[in-house]
Amino acid sequence: MIVSPSSAFKVVDVKVICVEALDPKLCSNVLNSKSGGAKDVDLVTLAQYTIDVARDNITNTINLIKSFIIKSGNDPEANAHYETCLMHFDDENETCVLSDIDYTQELLKKGRYGGVNIGATAVRIDVGDCIIGVTPDDPPYPDKSNIPQYADVILHVVKIILIISNYLTQK
Ligand SMILES: *[C@@H]1O[C@H](CO)[C@@H](O)[C@H](O)[C@H]1NC(C)=O
Ligand SMILES: *[C@@H]1O[C@H](CO)[C@@H](O)[C@H](O)[C@H]1NC(C)=O
């Protein structure tokens, strides 16, 4: 795929991007906090900012899951759930949320914007595998921790990456 330099320097107003977001306020907070409210930040830079935020949120969530693995030591069902969740987030041998976001980052650097969309979608799927389970007959664990809220933040932030990647792949 040939990437025209013009697409890399395309500028779309943060307001226009965030109208499509799941949480427009969170979206403009993420994009404006990094761009300082500048109007002329190109899409690749905004995507980079958003991937950085998503990665921070993923790292925070992994640390939170690890703390719940320790706290749930006396509750085998909870403990097994958090161990499984951790595998979906951070596993050195399998694709997981952390490897997905790093892959997304790598593809952005290479200018492979269609791949950025695929990587961000993989993040969402792997987050869902932790929160709602892998198969429909596997009922979601009634998690009372704040892990689902952290996961929600990741999904919202990654949705912004998807919106930006759609603009980047438009001809
Ligand atoms: C997500 O990351 C942003 C930027 O680093 C931070 O301000 C926010 O508190 C994080 N939220 C969670 C739930 O990790
Ligand atoms: C990853 O694979 C290596 C080599 O097969 C193995 O030694 C290691 O235990 C695996 N790590 C995990 C977390 O499964």
PDB file of C-alpha atoms and ligand atoms in Angstrom:
ATOM      1  CA  MET A   1       0.000   0.000   0.000  1.00  0.00           C
ATOM      2  CA  ILE A   2       1.347   3.406  -0.938  1.00  0.00           C
ATOM      3  CA  VAL A   3       0.818   6.099   1.635  1.00  0.00           C
ATOM      4  CA  SER A   4       0.639   9.589   0.260  1.00  0.00           C
ATOM      5  CA  PRO A   5       2.491  12.121   2.389  1.00  0.00           C
ATOM      6  CA  SER A   6      -0.598  14.329   2.349  1.00  0.00           C
ATOM      7  CA  SER A   7      -2.579  11.814   4.412  1.00  0.00           C
ATOM      8  CA  ALA A   8       0.092  11.843   7.106  1.00  0.00           C
ATOM      9  CA  PHE A   9      -0.213  15.597   7.519  1.00  0.00           C
ATOM     10  CA  LYS A  10      -3.945  15.732   7.352  1.00  0.00           C
ATOM     11  CA  VAL A  11      -5.497  17.949  10.011  1.00  0.00           C
ATOM     12  CA  VAL A  12      -8.987  17.300  11.370  1.00  0.00           C
ATOM     13  CA  ASP A  13     -10.445  19.444  14.145  1.00  0.00           C
ATOM     14  CA  VAL A  14     -10.526  17.706  17.531  1.00  0.00           C
ATOM     15  CA  LYS A  15     -14.214  18.663  17.827  1.00  0.00           C
ATOM     16  CA  VAL A  16     -15.010  16.827  14.593  1.00  0.00           C
ATOM     17  CA  ILE A  17     -13.140  13.710  15.762  1.00  0.00           C
ATOM     18  CA  CYS A  18     -14.754  13.732  19.208  1.00  0.00           C
ATOM     19  CA  VAL A  19     -18.341  14.011  17.935  1.00  0.00           C
ATOM     20  CA  GLU A  20     -17.919  10.372  16.845  1.00  0.00           C
ATOM     21  CA  ALA A  21     -16.418   9.257  20.176  1.00  0.00           C
ATOM     22  CA  LEU A  22     -18.201   7.106  22.772  1.00  0.00           C
ATOM     23  CA  ASP A  23     -17.468   9.807  25.337  1.00  0.00           C
ATOM     24  CA  PRO A  24     -16.853  13.138  23.568  1.00  0.00           C
ATOM     25  CA  LYS A  25     -15.703  14.858  26.768  1.00  0.00           C
ATOM     26  CA  LEU A  26     -13.074  12.219  27.537  1.00  0.00           C
ATOM     27  CA  CYS A  27     -12.032  12.376  23.870  1.00  0.00           C
ATOM     28  CA  SER A  28     -11.455  16.123  23.879  1.00  0.00           C
ATOM     29  CA  ASN A  29      -9.690  15.876  27.242  1.00  0.00           C
ATOM     30  CA  VAL A  30      -7.277  13.288  25.823  1.00  0.00           C
ATOM     31  CA  LEU A  31      -6.642  15.107  22.548  1.00  0.00           C
ATOM     32  CA  ASN A  32      -6.553  18.671  23.937  1.00  0.00           C
ATOM     33  CA  SER A  33      -4.414  17.838  26.966  1.00  0.00           C
ATOM     34  CA  LYS A  34      -1.674  16.615  24.667  1.00  0.00           C
ATOM     35  CA  SER A  35      -2.065  19.167  21.909  1.00  0.00           C
ATOM     36  CA  GLY A  36      -2.577  22.084  24.289  1.00  0.00           C
ATOM     37  CA  GLY A  37      -5.748  22.925  22.388  1.00  0.00           C
ATOM     38  CA  ALA A  38      -3.775  23.710  19.190  1.00  0.00           C
ATOM     39  CA  LYS A  39      -6.009  23.615  16.130  1.00  0.00           C
ATOM     40  CA  ASP A  40      -3.443  22.444  13.596  1.00  0.00           C
ATOM     41  CA  VAL A  41      -2.215  19.154  15.062  1.00  0.00           C
ATOM     42  CA  ASP A  42      -2.004  16.511  12.333  1.00  0.00           C
ATOM     43  CA  LEU A  43      -3.794  13.191  12.617  1.00  0.00           C
ATOM     44  CA  VAL A  44      -0.658  11.073  13.013  1.00  0.00           C
ATOM     45  CA  THR A  45       0.446  13.154  16.001  1.00  0.00           C
ATOM     46  CA  LEU A  46      -3.029  12.906  17.549  1.00  0.00           C
ATOM     47  CA  ALA A  47      -2.993   9.120  16.988  1.00  0.00           C
ATOM     48  CA  GLN A  48       0.405   8.941  18.658  1.00  0.00           C
ATOM     49  CA  TYR A  49      -0.834  10.921  21.682  1.00  0.00           C
ATOM     50  CA  THR A  50      -3.849   8.662  21.975  1.00  0.00           C
ATOM     51  CA  ILE A  51      -1.801   5.456  21.744  1.00  0.00           C
ATOM     52  CA  ASP A  52       0.444   6.793  24.539  1.00  0.00           C
ATOM     53  CA  VAL A  53      -2.596   7.455  26.745  1.00  0.00           C
ATOM     54  CA  ALA A  54      -4.051   4.017  25.939  1.00  0.00           C
ATOM     55  CA  ARG A  55      -0.748   2.369  26.833  1.00  0.00           C
ATOM     56  CA  ASP A  56      -0.639   4.216  30.172  1.00  0.00           C
ATOM     57  CA  ASN A  57      -4.199   3.100  30.892  1.00  0.00           C
ATOM     58  CA  ILE A  58      -3.327  -0.499  29.944  1.00  0.00           C
ATOM     59  CA  THR A  59      -0.294  -0.489  32.253  1.00  0.00           C
ATOM     60  CA  ASN A  60      -2.455   0.894  35.087  1.00  0.00           C
ATOM     61  CA  THR A  61      -5.025  -1.818  34.487  1.00  0.00           C
ATOM     62  CA  ILE A  62      -2.399  -4.577  34.481  1.00  0.00           C
ATOM     63  CA  ASN A  63      -1.108  -3.311  37.835  1.00  0.00           C
ATOM     64  CA  LEU A  64      -4.649  -3.203  39.173  1.00  0.00           C
ATOM     65  CA  ILE A  65      -5.334  -6.788  38.016  1.00  0.00           C
ATOM     66  CA  LYS A  66      -2.093  -7.935  39.671  1.00  0.00           C
ATOM     67  CA  SER A  67      -3.178  -6.315  42.944  1.00  0.00           C
ATOM     68  CA  PHE A  68      -6.522  -8.160  42.767  1.00  0.00           C
ATOM     69  CA  ILE A  69      -4.765 -11.472  42.106  1.00  0.00           C
ATOM     70  CA  ILE A  70      -2.990 -10.971  45.428  1.00  0.00           C
ATOM     71  CA  LYS A  71      -6.121  -9.729  47.265  1.00  0.00           C
ATOM     72  CA  SER A  72      -8.257 -12.651  46.045  1.00  0.00           C
ATOM     73  CA  GLY A  73      -5.892 -15.317  47.339  1.00  0.00           C
ATOM     74  CA  ASN A  74      -8.658 -16.839  49.520  1.00  0.00           C
ATOM     75  CA  ASP A  75     -11.327 -16.790  46.816  1.00  0.00           C
ATOM     76  CA  PRO A  76     -10.450 -19.383  44.141  1.00  0.00           C
ATOM     77  CA  GLU A  77     -13.138 -18.266  41.688  1.00  0.00           C
ATOM     78  CA  ALA A  78     -12.122 -14.619  41.842  1.00  0.00           C
ATOM     79  CA  ASN A  79      -8.467 -15.544  41.757  1.00  0.00           C
ATOM     80  CA  ALA A  80      -8.925 -17.675  38.630  1.00  0.00           C
ATOM     81  CA  HIS A  81     -10.857 -14.837  36.975  1.00  0.00           C
ATOM     82  CA  TYR A  82      -8.108 -12.288  37.653  1.00  0.00           C
ATOM     83  CA  GLU A  83      -5.401 -14.716  36.486  1.00  0.00           C
ATOM     84  CA  THR A  84      -7.302 -15.228  33.219  1.00  0.00           C
ATOM     85  CA  CYS A  85      -7.781 -11.488  32.876  1.00  0.00           C
ATOM     86  CA  LEU A  86      -4.089 -10.913  33.339  1.00  0.00           C
ATOM     87  CA  MET A  87      -3.345 -13.397  30.535  1.00  0.00           C
ATOM     88  CA  HIS A  88      -5.608 -11.462  28.175  1.00  0.00           C
ATOM     89  CA  PHE A  89      -3.815  -8.246  29.114  1.00  0.00           C
ATOM     90  CA  ASP A  90      -0.211  -9.303  29.449  1.00  0.00           C
ATOM     91  CA  ASP A  91       1.183 -12.587  28.172  1.00  0.00           C
ATOM     92  CA  GLU A  92       4.676 -12.878  26.784  1.00  0.00           C
ATOM     93  CA  ASN A  93       3.773 -15.776  24.472  1.00  0.00           C
ATOM     94  CA  GLU A  94       0.342 -14.854  23.166  1.00  0.00           C
ATOM     95  CA  THR A  95      -1.272 -11.820  21.640  1.00  0.00           C
ATOM     96  CA  CYS A  96      -2.733  -9.761  24.425  1.00  0.00           C
ATOM     97  CA  VAL A  97      -3.875  -6.205  25.081  1.00  0.00           C
ATOM     98  CA  LEU A  98      -0.304  -5.033  25.695  1.00  0.00           C
ATOM     99  CA  SER A  99       1.132  -6.666  22.558  1.00  0.00           C
ATOM    100  CA  ASP A 100      -1.832  -5.356  20.527  1.00  0.00           C
ATOM    101  CA  ILE A 101      -1.214  -1.731  21.543  1.00  0.00           C
ATOM    102  CA  ASP A 102       2.523  -2.091  20.856  1.00  0.00           C
ATOM    103  CA  TYR A 103       1.721  -3.538  17.428  1.00  0.00           C
ATOM    104  CA  THR A 104      -0.664  -0.627  16.800  1.00  0.00           C
ATOM    105  CA  GLN A 105       2.150   1.760  17.692  1.00  0.00           C
ATOM    106  CA  GLU A 106       4.581  -0.009  15.353  1.00  0.00           C
ATOM    107  CA  LEU A 107       2.149   0.151  12.428  1.00  0.00           C
ATOM    108  CA  LEU A 108       1.487   3.858  13.019  1.00  0.00           C
ATOM    109  CA  LYS A 109       5.243   4.514  12.833  1.00  0.00           C
ATOM    110  CA  LYS A 110       5.368   2.584   9.540  1.00  0.00           C
ATOM    111  CA  GLY A 111       2.460   4.593   8.141  1.00  0.00           C
ATOM    112  CA  ARG A 112       0.298   1.499   7.852  1.00  0.00           C
ATOM    113  CA  TYR A 113      -2.926   3.162   8.921  1.00  0.00           C
ATOM    114  CA  GLY A 114      -5.229   0.297   7.928  1.00  0.00           C
ATOM    115  CA  GLY A 115      -3.156  -1.860  10.266  1.00  0.00           C
ATOM    116  CA  VAL A 116      -3.565   0.723  13.040  1.00  0.00           C
ATOM    117  CA  ASN A 117      -7.308   0.135  12.772  1.00  0.00           C
ATOM    118  CA  ILE A 118      -6.832  -3.648  12.973  1.00  0.00           C
ATOM    119  CA  GLY A 119      -4.467  -3.344  15.964  1.00  0.00           C
ATOM    120  CA  ALA A 120      -6.866  -1.058  17.842  1.00  0.00           C
ATOM    121  CA  THR A 121      -9.718  -3.470  17.138  1.00  0.00           C
ATOM    122  CA  ALA A 122      -7.619  -6.316  18.569  1.00  0.00           C
ATOM    123  CA  VAL A 123      -7.108  -4.287  21.771  1.00  0.00           C
ATOM    124  CA  ARG A 124     -10.880  -3.976  22.147  1.00  0.00           C
ATOM    125  CA  ILE A 125     -11.414  -7.711  21.579  1.00  0.00           C
ATOM    126  CA  ASP A 126      -8.745  -8.746  24.098  1.00  0.00           C
ATOM    127  CA  VAL A 127     -10.093  -6.292  26.719  1.00  0.00           C
ATOM    128  CA  GLY A 128     -13.549  -7.816  26.163  1.00  0.00           C
ATOM    129  CA  ASP A 129     -12.136 -11.326  26.664  1.00  0.00           C
ATOM    130  CA  CYS A 130     -11.168 -10.275  30.191  1.00  0.00           C
ATOM    131  CA  ILE A 131     -14.385  -8.414  31.055  1.00  0.00           C
ATOM    132  CA  ILE A 132     -17.144 -10.370  29.300  1.00  0.00           C
ATOM    133  CA  GLY A 133     -15.398 -13.691  28.671  1.00  0.00           C
ATOM    134  CA  VAL A 134     -14.252 -15.425  25.505  1.00  0.00           C
ATOM    135  CA  THR A 135     -17.381 -17.392  24.604  1.00  0.00           C
ATOM    136  CA  PRO A 136     -21.101 -16.559  25.017  1.00  0.00           C
ATOM    137  CA  ASP A 137     -21.724 -19.714  27.110  1.00  0.00           C
ATOM    138  CA  ASP A 138     -19.046 -18.611  29.524  1.00  0.00           C
ATOM    139  CA  PRO A 139     -20.991 -16.190  31.817  1.00  0.00           C
ATOM    140  CA  PRO A 140     -19.198 -12.951  32.691  1.00  0.00           C
ATOM    141  CA  TYR A 141     -17.634 -12.972  36.132  1.00  0.00           C
ATOM    142  CA  PRO A 142     -19.563 -10.540  38.395  1.00  0.00           C
ATOM    143  CA  ASP A 143     -16.509  -8.444  39.039  1.00  0.00           C
ATOM    144  CA  LYS A 144     -17.019  -5.972  41.919  1.00  0.00           C
ATOM    145  CA  SER A 145     -13.548  -4.473  41.538  1.00  0.00           C
ATOM    146  CA  ASN A 146     -12.842  -1.294  39.568  1.00  0.00           C
ATOM    147  CA  ILE A 147     -11.167  -3.311  36.789  1.00  0.00           C
ATOM    148  CA  PRO A 148     -14.288  -3.026  34.546  1.00  0.00           C
ATOM    149  CA  GLN A 149     -14.178   0.793  34.907  1.00  0.00           C
ATOM    150  CA  TYR A 150     -10.492   0.841  33.968  1.00  0.00           C
ATOM    151  CA  ALA A 151     -11.266  -1.426  31.007  1.00  0.00           C
ATOM    152  CA  ASP A 152     -13.997   1.002  29.956  1.00  0.00           C
ATOM    153  CA  VAL A 153     -11.509   3.857  29.880  1.00  0.00           C
ATOM    154  CA  ILE A 154      -9.271   1.760  27.604  1.00  0.00           C
ATOM    155  CA  LEU A 155     -12.200   1.010  25.272  1.00  0.00           C
ATOM    156  CA  HIS A 156     -13.102   4.699  25.101  1.00  0.00           C
ATOM    157  CA  VAL A 157      -9.534   5.771  24.393  1.00  0.00           C
ATOM    158  CA  VAL A 158      -9.001   3.044  21.793  1.00  0.00           C
ATOM    159  CA  LYS A 159     -12.211   4.096  20.048  1.00  0.00           C
ATOM    160  CA  ILE A 160     -10.520   7.478  19.461  1.00  0.00           C
ATOM    161  CA  ILE A 161      -7.622   5.646  17.753  1.00  0.00           C
ATOM    162  CA  LEU A 162     -10.184   3.893  15.529  1.00  0.00           C
ATOM    163  CA  ILE A 163     -11.830   7.193  14.570  1.00  0.00           C
ATOM    164  CA  ILE A 164      -8.469   8.788  13.743  1.00  0.00           C
ATOM    165  CA  SER A 165      -7.337   5.747  11.743  1.00  0.00           C
ATOM    166  CA  ASN A 166     -10.526   5.972   9.680  1.00  0.00           C
ATOM    167  CA  TYR A 167      -9.607   9.552   8.740  1.00  0.00           C
ATOM    168  CA  LEU A 168      -6.042   8.471   7.977  1.00  0.00           C
ATOM    169  CA  THR A 169      -7.146   5.732   5.585  1.00  0.00           C
ATOM    170  CA  GLN A 170      -9.648   7.987   3.760  1.00  0.00           C
ATOM    171  CA  LYS A 171      -8.374   9.006   0.366  1.00  0.00           C
TER     172      LYS A 171
HETATM  173  C1  LIG B   1      -5.504   6.991  31.549  1.00  0.00           C
HETATM  174  O1  LIG B   1      -4.355   7.700  31.137  1.00  0.00           O
HETATM  175  C2  LIG B   1      -4.448   9.104  31.326  1.00  0.00           C
HETATM  176  C3  LIG B   1      -3.188   9.746  30.740  1.00  0.00           C
HETATM  177  O2  LIG B   1      -2.012   9.145  31.189  1.00  0.00           O
HETATM  178  C4  LIG B   1      -4.606   9.404  32.822  1.00  0.00           C
HETATM  179  O3  LIG B   1      -4.767  10.778  32.997  1.00  0.00           O
HETATM  180  C5  LIG B   1      -5.821   8.656  33.342  1.00  0.00           C
HETATM  181  O4  LIG B   1      -5.913   8.825  34.733  1.00  0.00           O
HETATM  182  C6  LIG B   1      -5.708   7.174  33.031  1.00  0.00           C
HETATM  183  N1  LIG B   1      -6.896   6.465  33.506  1.00  0.00           N
HETATM  184  C7  LIG B   1      -6.819   5.212  33.945  1.00  0.00           C
HETATM  185  C8  LIG B   1      -8.117   4.632  34.395  1.00  0.00           C
HETATM  186  O5  LIG B   1      -5.790   4.551  33.945  1.00  0.00           O
HETATM  187  C1  LIG B   2       6.519 -18.548  27.369  1.00  0.00           C
HETATM  188  O1  LIG B   2       7.230 -19.527  26.624  1.00  0.00           O
HETATM  189  C2  LIG B   2       8.446 -19.949  27.224  1.00  0.00           C
HETATM  190  C3  LIG B   2       9.146 -20.899  26.242  1.00  0.00           C
HETATM  191  O2  LIG B   2       8.251 -21.839  25.704  1.00  0.00           O
HETATM  192  C4  LIG B   2       8.154 -20.609  28.572  1.00  0.00           C
HETATM  193  O3  LIG B   2       9.360 -21.000  29.185  1.00  0.00           O
HETATM  194  C5  LIG B   2       7.435 -19.596  29.472  1.00  0.00           C
HETATM  195  O4  LIG B   2       7.064 -20.195  30.678  1.00  0.00           O
HETATM  196  C6  LIG B   2       6.168 -19.068  28.768  1.00  0.00           C
HETATM  197  N1  LIG B   2       5.603 -17.985  29.562  1.00  0.00           N
HETATM  198  C7  LIG B   2       4.319 -17.961  29.901  1.00  0.00           C
HETATM  199  C8  LIG B   2       3.877 -16.788  30.686  1.00  0.00           C
HETATM  200  O5  LIG B   2       3.517 -18.838  29.605  1.00  0.00           O
END
